[in-house]
Short mmCIF file of C-alpha atoms in Angstrom, two decimals:
data_model
loop_
_atom_site.label_atom_id
_atom_site.label_comp_id
_atom_site.label_asym_id
_atom_site.label_seq_id
_atom_site.Cartn_x
_atom_site.Cartn_y
_atom_site.Cartn_z
CA MET A 4 59.96 89.22 47.14
CA GLY A 5 63.38 87.78 46.75
CA SER A 6 64.62 84.36 45.79
CA SER A 7 66.77 82.28 48.08
CA VAL A 8 68.62 80.75 45.16
CA PRO A 9 72.26 81.94 44.99
CA GLU A 10 72.75 84.46 42.20
CA THR A 11 75.60 86.30 40.54
CA GLY A 12 74.18 89.72 41.26
CA ALA A 13 73.89 90.44 37.56
CA SER A 14 70.80 92.54 38.06
CA ARG A 15 73.00 95.22 39.61
CA VAL A 16 75.02 95.83 36.47
CA GLN A 17 74.82 99.56 35.88
CA ALA A 18 76.32 102.27 33.75
CA VAL A 19 78.76 105.08 34.30
CA SER A 20 79.34 108.38 32.64
CA ALA A 21 83.12 108.43 32.96
CA PRO A 22 85.41 106.65 30.49
CA ALA A 23 87.03 103.48 31.66
CA ALA A 24 90.71 103.13 32.24
CA PRO A 25 92.34 100.42 30.12
CA ILE A 26 92.54 97.05 31.79
CA GLY A 27 95.01 94.45 30.78
CA ASP A 28 97.56 92.43 32.66
CA THR A 29 98.76 95.41 34.65
CA GLU A 30 97.73 96.12 38.21
CA PRO A 31 94.76 98.48 38.39
CA ALA A 32 95.16 101.81 40.08
CA LYS A 33 94.57 101.61 43.80
CA ASP A 34 91.74 103.63 45.25
CA THR A 35 91.80 104.99 48.77
CA GLU A 36 88.66 107.12 48.70
CA PRO A 37 86.25 106.40 51.54
CA PRO A 38 82.66 105.70 50.54
CA THR A 39 80.57 108.83 50.26
CA ARG A 40 77.37 109.49 52.18
CA ASP A 41 75.25 108.58 49.16
CA VAL A 42 77.16 105.32 48.68
CA ARG A 43 76.56 104.34 52.31
CA LEU A 44 72.87 105.20 51.99
CA PHE A 45 72.60 103.12 48.81
CA TRP A 46 74.33 100.20 50.53
CA CYS A 47 71.85 100.52 53.40
CA ALA A 48 68.86 100.69 51.03
CA ASN A 49 70.07 97.63 49.15
CA ALA A 50 70.77 95.59 52.29
CA ALA A 51 67.40 96.48 53.86
CA ASP A 52 65.54 95.65 50.66
CA SER A 53 67.34 92.31 50.29
CA LEU A 54 66.88 91.33 53.93
CA GLY A 55 63.14 91.97 53.95
CA SER A 56 62.62 90.26 50.59
CA GLN A 57 64.54 87.16 51.68
CA ALA A 58 62.63 86.98 54.96
CA SER A 59 59.17 87.21 53.37
CA GLY A 60 60.04 85.32 50.20
CA VAL A 61 61.00 82.16 52.08
CA VAL A 62 57.74 82.07 54.08
CA LEU A 63 55.25 83.04 51.36
CA PRO A 64 55.08 79.47 49.95
CA LEU A 65 54.71 78.16 53.51
CA LEU A 66 51.87 80.62 54.13
CA LEU A 67 50.01 79.61 50.96
CA LEU A 68 50.45 75.91 51.66
CA GLY A 69 49.40 76.42 55.29
CA LEU A 70 46.22 78.16 54.14
CA GLY A 71 45.34 75.03 52.16
CA TYR A 72 46.32 76.10 48.66
CA SER A 73 47.89 73.56 46.33
CA PRO A 74 51.50 73.56 45.14
CA THR A 75 50.12 74.50 41.72
CA VAL A 76 48.74 77.75 43.14
CA VAL A 77 52.05 78.42 44.89
CA GLY A 78 53.92 77.90 41.65
CA LEU A 79 51.44 80.10 39.77
CA VAL A 80 51.92 82.97 42.22
CA ALA A 81 55.71 82.68 42.00
CA GLY A 82 55.68 82.39 38.20
CA VAL A 83 53.33 85.32 37.60
CA SER A 84 55.26 87.59 39.97
CA THR A 85 58.58 86.69 38.32
CA ALA A 86 57.19 87.20 34.80
CA THR A 87 55.78 90.58 35.82
CA GLY A 88 59.19 91.76 36.95
CA LEU A 89 60.92 90.56 33.79
CA MET A 90 58.41 92.30 31.50
CA LEU A 91 58.27 95.62 33.31
CA GLY A 92 61.99 96.20 33.75
CA PRO A 93 62.85 97.38 30.21
CA LEU A 94 59.82 99.72 30.09
CA VAL A 95 60.43 101.37 33.47
CA ALA A 96 64.08 101.88 32.54
CA VAL A 97 63.05 104.52 29.97
CA PRO A 98 61.79 107.20 32.43
CA ALA A 99 64.68 106.36 34.75
CA ASP A 100 67.17 107.15 32.00
CA ARG A 101 65.28 110.35 31.28
CA GLY A 102 65.82 111.76 34.78
CA ALA A 103 63.05 110.26 36.92
CA ARG A 104 65.30 107.68 38.57
CA LYS A 105 65.10 108.97 42.15
CA ARG A 106 61.33 109.54 42.06
CA VAL A 107 60.69 106.09 40.63
CA MET A 108 62.92 104.46 43.26
CA PHE A 109 61.30 106.33 46.16
CA TRP A 110 57.67 105.80 45.22
CA SER A 111 58.24 102.19 44.19
CA ALA A 112 59.64 101.46 47.66
CA VAL A 113 56.66 103.23 49.26
CA VAL A 114 54.14 101.24 47.21
CA ALA A 115 55.93 97.96 47.98
CA ALA A 116 55.88 98.81 51.71
CA LEU A 117 52.13 99.44 51.57
CA ALA A 118 51.50 96.19 49.70
CA MET A 119 53.42 94.06 52.20
CA GLY A 120 51.91 96.02 55.08
CA SER A 121 48.44 95.14 53.81
CA VAL A 122 49.35 91.43 53.92
CA ALA A 123 50.56 91.79 57.52
CA VAL A 124 47.37 93.63 58.53
CA ALA A 125 45.17 91.04 56.82
CA LEU A 126 46.97 88.20 58.60
CA ALA A 127 46.50 89.99 61.91
CA VAL A 128 42.81 90.95 61.61
CA ALA A 129 41.38 88.23 59.35
CA GLU A 130 42.09 85.40 61.80
CA GLY A 131 45.24 84.58 59.85
CA ARG A 132 43.33 83.67 56.68
CA PRO A 133 43.42 86.45 54.06
CA SER A 134 41.77 85.72 50.74
CA LEU A 135 43.78 84.40 47.82
CA VAL A 136 42.69 87.42 45.78
CA HIS A 137 44.16 89.77 48.36
CA LEU A 138 47.41 87.81 48.60
CA LEU A 139 47.80 87.57 44.83
CA ALA A 140 47.01 91.26 44.35
CA ALA A 141 49.45 92.29 47.08
CA VAL A 142 52.23 90.10 45.69
CA LEU A 143 51.68 91.42 42.16
CA VAL A 144 51.67 95.04 43.36
CA GLU A 145 54.82 94.41 45.40
CA ARG A 146 56.51 92.61 42.52
CA THR A 147 55.56 95.39 40.11
CA ALA A 148 56.89 98.04 42.49
CA THR A 149 60.07 96.05 43.07
CA ALA A 150 60.61 95.66 39.32
CA CYS A 151 60.22 99.42 38.92
CA TYR A 152 62.67 100.06 41.75
CA GLU A 153 65.27 97.65 40.41
CA ALA A 154 65.00 99.00 36.88
CA ALA A 155 65.40 102.58 38.08
CA ALA A 156 68.22 101.70 40.46
CA ARG A 157 70.39 100.42 37.63
CA GLY A 158 72.81 103.18 36.96
CA THR A 159 72.81 104.56 40.51
CA VAL A 160 76.35 103.34 41.22
CA ALA A 161 77.60 105.36 38.26
CA LEU A 162 76.06 108.55 39.61
CA ILE A 163 77.32 108.31 43.20
CA SER A 164 80.76 106.75 42.77
CA THR A 165 84.02 107.68 41.09
CA PRO A 166 85.30 105.24 38.43
CA GLY A 167 88.22 104.17 40.62
CA ASN A 168 85.91 103.26 43.50
CA LEU A 169 83.51 101.15 41.42
CA PRO A 170 84.78 97.70 42.49
CA ARG A 171 84.43 98.64 46.14
CA VAL A 172 80.90 99.97 45.70
CA VAL A 173 79.79 96.95 43.66
CA ALA A 174 81.36 94.60 46.21
CA GLY A 175 79.43 96.39 48.96
CA LEU A 176 76.19 95.70 47.13
CA GLU A 177 77.20 92.07 46.67
CA ALA A 178 78.02 91.79 50.38
CA GLY A 179 74.60 93.16 51.29
CA ASP A 180 72.90 90.61 49.04
CA ARG A 181 74.97 87.74 50.43
CA GLY A 182 74.43 88.81 54.03
CA ALA A 183 70.68 88.96 53.41
CA LEU A 184 70.83 85.49 51.87
CA VAL A 185 72.36 84.21 55.10
CA ALA A 186 70.23 86.08 57.63
CA GLY A 187 66.97 86.64 55.75
CA PRO A 188 65.58 83.08 55.45
CA ALA A 189 66.53 82.21 59.03
CA LEU A 190 65.04 85.44 60.37
CA GLY A 191 61.89 84.98 58.31
CA GLY A 192 61.50 81.41 59.55
CA MET A 193 61.90 82.43 63.20
CA LEU A 194 59.43 85.31 62.87
CA TYR A 195 56.96 83.02 61.09
CA GLN A 196 57.03 80.66 64.06
CA VAL A 197 56.04 83.55 66.33
CA SER A 198 53.38 85.01 64.03
CA ARG A 199 52.52 84.60 60.37
CA ALA A 200 52.33 88.36 59.98
CA LEU A 201 55.79 89.24 61.32
CA PRO A 202 57.88 88.37 58.21
CA PHE A 203 55.66 90.66 56.14
CA VAL A 204 55.92 93.39 58.77
CA LEU A 205 59.69 93.09 58.43
CA ASP A 206 59.45 93.29 54.64
CA ALA A 207 57.24 96.39 54.83
CA VAL A 208 59.64 98.05 57.26
CA SER A 209 62.60 97.17 55.03
CA TYR A 210 60.93 98.88 52.06
CA ALA A 211 60.23 101.92 54.25
CA VAL A 212 63.91 102.05 55.21
CA THR A 213 64.82 101.79 51.52
CA ALA A 214 62.52 104.72 50.70
CA VAL A 215 64.02 106.84 53.49
CA CYS A 216 67.57 106.08 52.34
CA VAL A 217 66.77 106.96 48.73
CA ARG A 218 65.07 110.20 49.77
CA ALA A 219 68.05 111.14 51.95
CA MET A 220 70.59 110.82 49.11
CA ARG A 221 71.94 114.22 48.06
CA SER A 222 72.40 113.25 44.43
CA HIS A 223 69.46 113.79 42.08
CA LEU A 224 70.50 110.53 40.35
CA ARG A 225 70.30 112.07 36.90
CA ALA A 226 72.87 111.20 34.24
CA ASP A 227 74.91 114.05 32.80
CA ARG A 228 73.58 114.51 29.29
CA THR A 229 75.98 117.33 28.35
CA GLY A 230 76.92 116.95 24.72
CA SER A 231 74.85 113.82 24.36
CA ALA A 232 71.16 113.53 23.58
CA ASP A 233 69.27 110.42 24.40
CA ALA A 234 70.03 107.62 21.99
CA VAL A 235 66.38 107.00 21.39
CA ASP A 236 65.58 110.39 19.88
CA MET A 237 66.41 108.83 16.56
CA THR A 238 64.94 108.52 13.14
CA ASN A 239 61.37 107.97 14.33
CA ARG A 240 61.48 111.44 15.93
CA ALA A 241 61.90 112.99 12.48
CA ASP A 242 58.71 111.51 11.14
CA ALA A 243 55.98 112.97 8.99
CA ALA A 244 54.35 114.72 11.96
CA ASN A 245 57.48 116.68 12.66
CA ARG A 246 57.94 117.61 9.03
CA ALA A 247 54.33 118.69 8.78
CA ASP A 248 54.73 120.78 11.92
CA ALA A 249 57.85 122.43 10.49
CA ALA A 250 55.97 123.25 7.30
CA ASP A 251 53.07 124.70 9.29
CA ARG A 252 55.39 126.88 11.30
CA ALA A 253 57.08 128.09 8.11
CA ASP A 254 53.71 128.99 6.62
CA GLY A 255 52.68 130.72 9.81
CA ALA A 256 55.90 132.70 9.87
CA SER A 257 55.37 133.80 6.25
CA GLU A 258 51.82 134.95 6.97
CA SER A 259 52.93 136.83 10.09
CA ALA A 260 55.75 138.47 8.20
CA GLY A 261 53.35 139.55 5.50
CA SER A 262 50.96 141.08 8.03
CA ALA A 263 53.83 142.89 9.69
CA ALA A 264 54.91 144.34 6.36
CA GLN A 265 51.43 145.74 5.83
CA ASP A 266 50.63 147.31 9.20
CA GLY A 267 54.12 147.71 10.62
CA SER A 268 53.43 145.58 13.71
CA LEU A 269 55.73 142.84 14.93
CA PRO A 270 54.75 139.32 13.90
CA ARG A 271 53.31 137.16 16.66
CA PRO A 272 54.69 133.63 16.99
CA VAL A 273 52.34 130.88 15.97
CA SER A 274 52.39 127.81 18.23
CA ARG A 275 50.57 124.73 17.19
CA PRO A 276 50.47 121.38 18.99
CA VAL A 277 52.18 118.51 17.25
CA PRO A 278 49.64 115.73 16.68
CA ARG A 279 50.92 112.30 17.53
CA SER A 280 49.00 109.15 16.86
CA ALA A 281 48.81 106.31 19.35
CA ARG A 282 50.76 104.19 16.90
CA GLY A 283 53.54 106.77 16.77
CA THR A 284 53.67 107.00 20.55
CA TRP A 285 53.98 103.24 20.94
CA SER A 286 56.60 103.12 18.20
CA ALA A 287 58.65 105.77 20.00
CA LEU A 288 58.32 103.90 23.30
CA ALA A 289 59.35 100.63 21.66
CA ALA A 290 62.39 102.33 20.13
CA GLU A 291 63.34 103.78 23.50
CA ALA A 292 62.94 100.47 25.32
CA SER A 293 64.94 98.61 22.66
CA ALA A 294 67.91 100.99 22.77
CA GLY A 295 69.48 98.89 25.51
CA VAL A 296 69.11 95.76 23.40
CA ARG A 297 70.88 97.43 20.50
CA LEU A 298 73.70 98.60 22.73
CA VAL A 299 74.27 95.17 24.28
CA ARG A 300 74.08 93.51 20.87
CA THR A 301 76.69 95.82 19.35
CA THR A 302 79.13 96.07 22.29
CA PRO A 303 81.53 93.10 22.75
CA LEU A 304 82.10 93.93 26.43
CA LEU A 305 78.39 93.89 27.27
CA ARG A 306 77.88 90.73 25.20
CA LEU A 307 80.54 88.99 27.29
CA VAL A 308 78.87 90.18 30.52
CA LEU A 309 75.50 89.01 29.18
CA VAL A 310 76.77 85.54 28.26
CA TRP A 311 78.72 85.07 31.49
CA THR A 312 76.09 86.24 33.97
CA THR A 313 73.19 84.57 32.15
CA THR A 314 74.99 81.23 31.94
CA VAL A 315 76.19 81.28 35.55
CA ASN A 316 72.77 82.33 36.88
CA GLY A 317 71.09 79.51 34.99
CA VAL A 318 73.69 76.96 36.10
CA LEU A 319 73.38 78.00 39.76
CA ALA A 320 69.59 77.72 39.65
CA ALA A 321 69.79 74.28 38.02
CA LEU A 322 72.36 73.05 40.55
CA TYR A 323 70.33 74.37 43.47
CA TYR A 324 67.15 72.60 42.41
CA ASP A 325 69.12 69.47 41.61
CA ALA A 326 70.33 69.56 45.21
CA VAL A 327 66.73 69.97 46.40
CA PHE A 328 65.60 66.96 44.37
CA THR A 329 68.55 64.81 45.47
CA LEU A 330 68.21 65.59 49.17
CA GLN A 331 64.46 65.04 49.06
CA GLU A 332 64.93 61.70 47.32
CA SER A 333 67.40 60.61 50.00
CA GLY A 334 64.92 61.42 52.77
CA HIS A 335 66.24 64.76 54.01
CA GLY A 336 63.82 67.51 54.99
CA GLY A 337 63.94 71.27 54.62
CA THR A 338 66.62 71.83 57.27
CA PRO A 339 69.48 70.48 55.09
CA MET A 340 68.61 72.94 52.31
CA GLY A 341 68.70 75.69 54.89
CA LEU A 342 72.20 74.51 55.75
CA VAL A 343 73.23 74.59 52.09
CA LEU A 344 71.86 78.11 51.69
CA ALA A 345 73.52 79.30 54.89
CA LEU A 346 76.93 77.92 53.91
CA SER A 347 76.73 79.27 50.36
CA GLY A 348 75.51 82.64 51.59
CA ALA A 349 78.29 82.91 54.17
CA ALA A 350 80.89 81.95 51.57
CA GLY A 351 79.47 84.46 49.12
CA LEU A 352 79.59 87.17 51.77
CA ALA A 353 83.24 86.39 52.47
CA GLY A 354 84.04 86.43 48.75
CA SER A 355 82.27 89.76 48.27
CA LEU A 356 84.15 91.36 51.16
CA ALA A 357 87.48 90.10 49.84
CA ALA A 358 86.80 91.00 46.19
CA PRO A 359 87.84 94.70 46.28
CA ARG A 360 91.28 93.86 47.69
CA LEU A 361 91.75 91.02 45.21
CA VAL A 362 90.68 93.20 42.29
CA ARG A 363 93.40 95.70 43.14
CA GLY A 364 96.07 93.00 43.15
CA LEU A 365 95.09 90.70 40.27
CA SER A 366 94.87 91.00 36.53
CA PRO A 367 91.13 91.29 35.72
CA VAL A 368 91.42 89.15 32.59
CA ARG A 369 93.23 86.34 34.36
CA ALA A 370 90.90 86.54 37.36
CA VAL A 371 87.72 86.15 35.28
CA VAL A 372 89.20 83.35 33.19
CA THR A 373 90.51 81.51 36.26
CA VAL A 374 87.17 81.71 38.05
CA SER A 375 85.41 80.44 34.92
CA TRP A 376 87.60 77.33 34.83
CA LEU A 377 87.53 76.71 38.60
CA MET A 378 83.73 76.48 38.60
CA ILE A 379 83.80 73.40 36.33
CA PRO A 380 85.21 70.78 38.77
CA LEU A 381 83.01 72.15 41.57
CA ALA A 382 79.88 71.73 39.46
CA ALA A 383 80.93 68.26 38.31
CA ALA A 384 81.63 67.20 41.92
CA LEU A 385 78.02 67.97 42.82
CA ALA A 386 77.05 64.93 40.74
CA THR A 387 78.68 62.70 43.39
CA ALA A 388 77.60 64.67 46.50
CA GLY A 389 75.60 62.55 48.88
CA GLY A 390 74.68 64.72 51.85
CA PRO A 391 73.88 68.27 52.92
CA TRP A 392 77.42 68.95 54.18
CA ALA A 393 78.93 67.95 50.84
CA TYR A 394 76.43 70.10 48.96
CA GLY A 395 77.03 72.97 51.36
CA ALA A 396 80.81 72.76 50.93
CA LEU A 397 80.65 72.65 47.13
CA PHE A 398 78.06 75.40 46.86
CA GLY A 399 80.08 77.41 49.34
CA ALA A 400 83.21 77.04 47.19
CA LEU A 401 81.27 78.20 44.12
CA CYS A 402 79.87 81.22 45.93
CA LEU A 403 83.28 82.03 47.43
CA ILE A 404 85.06 82.43 44.08
CA MET A 405 82.23 83.91 41.99
CA PRO A 406 82.17 87.43 43.52
CA LEU A 407 85.66 88.15 42.20
CA ALA A 408 84.57 87.64 38.59
CA THR A 409 81.18 89.25 39.20
CA VAL A 410 82.67 92.44 40.65
CA ILE A 411 85.15 92.75 37.77
CA LEU A 412 82.52 92.19 35.09
CA GLN A 413 80.04 94.56 36.72
CA ALA A 414 82.67 97.26 37.13
CA ARG A 415 83.67 96.94 33.47
CA ALA A 416 80.02 97.01 32.37
CA ILE A 417 79.48 100.09 34.52
CA GLN A 418 82.43 101.81 32.90
CA GLY A 419 81.56 100.70 29.39
CA THR A 420 77.93 101.79 29.09
CA PRO A 421 76.86 105.28 27.96
CA PRO A 422 75.20 107.31 30.72
CA GLU A 423 72.00 107.90 28.75
CA LEU A 424 71.42 104.15 28.42
CA GLN A 425 72.16 103.13 32.00
CA ALA A 426 68.89 101.57 33.08
CA ARG A 427 67.96 100.14 29.69
CA ALA A 428 71.22 98.26 29.18
CA GLY A 429 71.07 97.02 32.77
CA SER A 430 67.51 95.81 32.26
CA VAL A 431 68.58 93.76 29.25
CA LEU A 432 71.31 92.05 31.29
CA ALA A 433 69.02 91.52 34.28
CA THR A 434 66.15 90.17 32.18
CA ALA A 435 68.42 87.66 30.46
CA ALA A 436 69.92 86.49 33.76
CA GLY A 437 66.50 86.32 35.42
CA GLY A 438 65.03 84.42 32.49
CA ALA A 439 67.80 81.83 32.65
CA ALA A 440 67.28 81.41 36.38
CA ALA A 441 63.53 80.95 35.80
CA VAL A 442 63.92 78.32 33.06
CA ALA A 443 66.77 76.33 34.63
CA PRO A 444 64.73 74.69 37.45
CA ALA A 445 62.32 73.18 34.93
CA LEU A 446 65.22 71.79 32.90
CA ALA A 447 66.83 70.40 36.07
CA GLY A 448 63.56 68.74 37.02
CA PHE A 449 63.18 67.22 33.55
CA LEU A 450 66.72 65.81 33.57
CA THR A 451 66.33 64.47 37.11
CA ALA A 452 63.06 62.74 36.28
CA HIS A 453 64.28 61.16 33.04
CA ALA A 454 68.02 60.61 33.54
CA GLY A 455 68.81 60.66 37.26
CA THR A 456 69.88 63.16 39.91
CA ALA A 457 73.52 63.26 38.79
CA VAL A 458 72.78 64.36 35.22
CA PRO A 459 71.88 68.04 35.88
CA ALA A 460 75.24 68.59 37.59
CA LEU A 461 77.14 66.93 34.74
CA VAL A 462 75.24 68.91 32.12
CA SER A 463 75.90 72.10 34.10
CA ALA A 464 79.60 71.28 34.18
CA GLY A 465 79.54 70.82 30.41
CA VAL A 466 77.85 74.20 29.97
CA LEU A 467 80.51 75.78 32.19
CA VAL A 468 83.24 74.25 30.00
CA LEU A 469 81.76 76.05 26.99
CA LEU A 470 81.52 79.25 29.02
CA ALA A 471 85.15 78.98 30.13
CA LEU A 472 86.30 78.46 26.54
CA HIS A 473 84.25 81.45 25.37
CA THR A 474 85.58 83.62 28.21
CA THR A 475 89.17 82.59 27.54
CA LEU A 476 88.85 83.56 23.88
CA ARG A 477 86.96 86.82 24.44
CA ALA A 478 88.05 88.26 27.79
CA GLY A 479 91.48 89.47 26.72
CA ARG A 480 90.04 91.68 24.00
CA THR A 481 86.75 92.80 25.54
CA LEU A 482 87.91 93.52 29.10
CA ALA A 483 90.84 95.59 27.85
CA SER A 484 88.66 98.51 26.79
CA GLY A 485 86.01 100.68 28.32
CA LEU A 486 83.66 102.89 26.33
CA PRO A 487 83.28 101.77 22.71
CA PRO A 488 85.78 103.49 20.44
CA LYS A 489 84.73 105.93 17.77
CA GLY A 490 83.28 104.31 14.70
CA THR A 491 81.97 101.17 16.39
CA PRO A 492 78.27 100.27 16.17
CA ALA A 493 77.83 100.94 19.91
CA GLU A 494 79.27 104.42 19.51
CA ASP A 495 76.87 104.96 16.63
CA VAL A 496 73.98 104.14 18.99
CA ARG A 497 75.11 107.01 21.21
CA ALA A 498 75.71 109.40 18.35
CA ARG A 499 72.42 109.00 16.53
CA GLY A 500 70.66 111.09 19.16
CA ARG A 501 73.05 113.96 18.39
CA ASP A 502 72.45 113.74 14.65
CA VAL A 503 68.71 114.43 14.69
#
């Protein structure tokens, strides 16, 4: 299930195994490589997934309300499904980083297709009234599978693209998301008018297409771990159990050697299983899942990406719901919000398509800083917007300029993250951005109820001022480097796995 709220695409931040080229105020090297077969398949998988999720996500609340359930139940379903995705992401990222990325992506898409297919079948055979238990179970299974897919997919760009082609590949993913934002809700609404089951049939088919595309990719989607062990095989791997096992093996070797000295036979190796308590297993898993947190915390580049994408995602969600509240208060129905989404989605699509060319011709530092400052007057102007066309134009302007900064930041994050921490670092960034987008609507509603409909936009503009100041001070230093240099804390995170 996808959200129709405009987003920065932060959940697609991924890692790369190649070092980044320095970026400063010089023009980046131009890339003329055509997209590879795997890149095109990944674009197709992403676009299909986004289209189906947008189509079914926009009609699921309508379905629940039409079946007689209260808005509270609708909100509960949406909240539980979102929370499930946020919690599972960091855990699923561990097996993905350990080489199971492609398997997790494929089977997650298959499970999601079956879950949405079951909803379509229930709507068709149960006289259009499936039970709430079935709907809730299907949505949770689909959301869990989607969270697993998204967590595993982080890092895929790094494994199928050259460093010089990263902006183009990231922009293609952005374009697919924006195109789905334009076409998905409208297509879902039209299919819902024909039959309640059709949007969920489309979603199931889209997941099936995603699974086929992932399966057809030639790459195994495994990070090259040559010369680098996983950063989570750290100090807790050299615990008392390991030392005890080493002592046992030494004793066994001594006994075997003694026997061999007596009867002249060769000593037989002694193999004993290493006991591991449940507490030790959970501690190791927690250490593995938290490796991405440590990397983001100790890497200035990733901290900048975290702050920027989290703040912008939260601001966009707050502004969107402020528009919903304002238009509803002025007597407009659901059609005007569809217009706002369509205009913002079309503008975002145009910005995503133009981003690769602009990235090649602009200084990345200046581009990100300029976009950060340009968002402020657009957000402040939303406080005075009075109709759907004004909201659509302002949201469209925001979504038109954002992809340039998003593509640059994602490309730098891709180039600046160690390959063995791809999914885990991406999950940290995605969880933070998703959490901000989940909390912002409640804050917008509180401000609207207690201070008026113009206040959320003004507060959002103030938050963007702080973000622009932070970006101006930090971008020049953090965007000018790729992988963390030797001796930095982030490099130590990578090296600790080689020291054990």
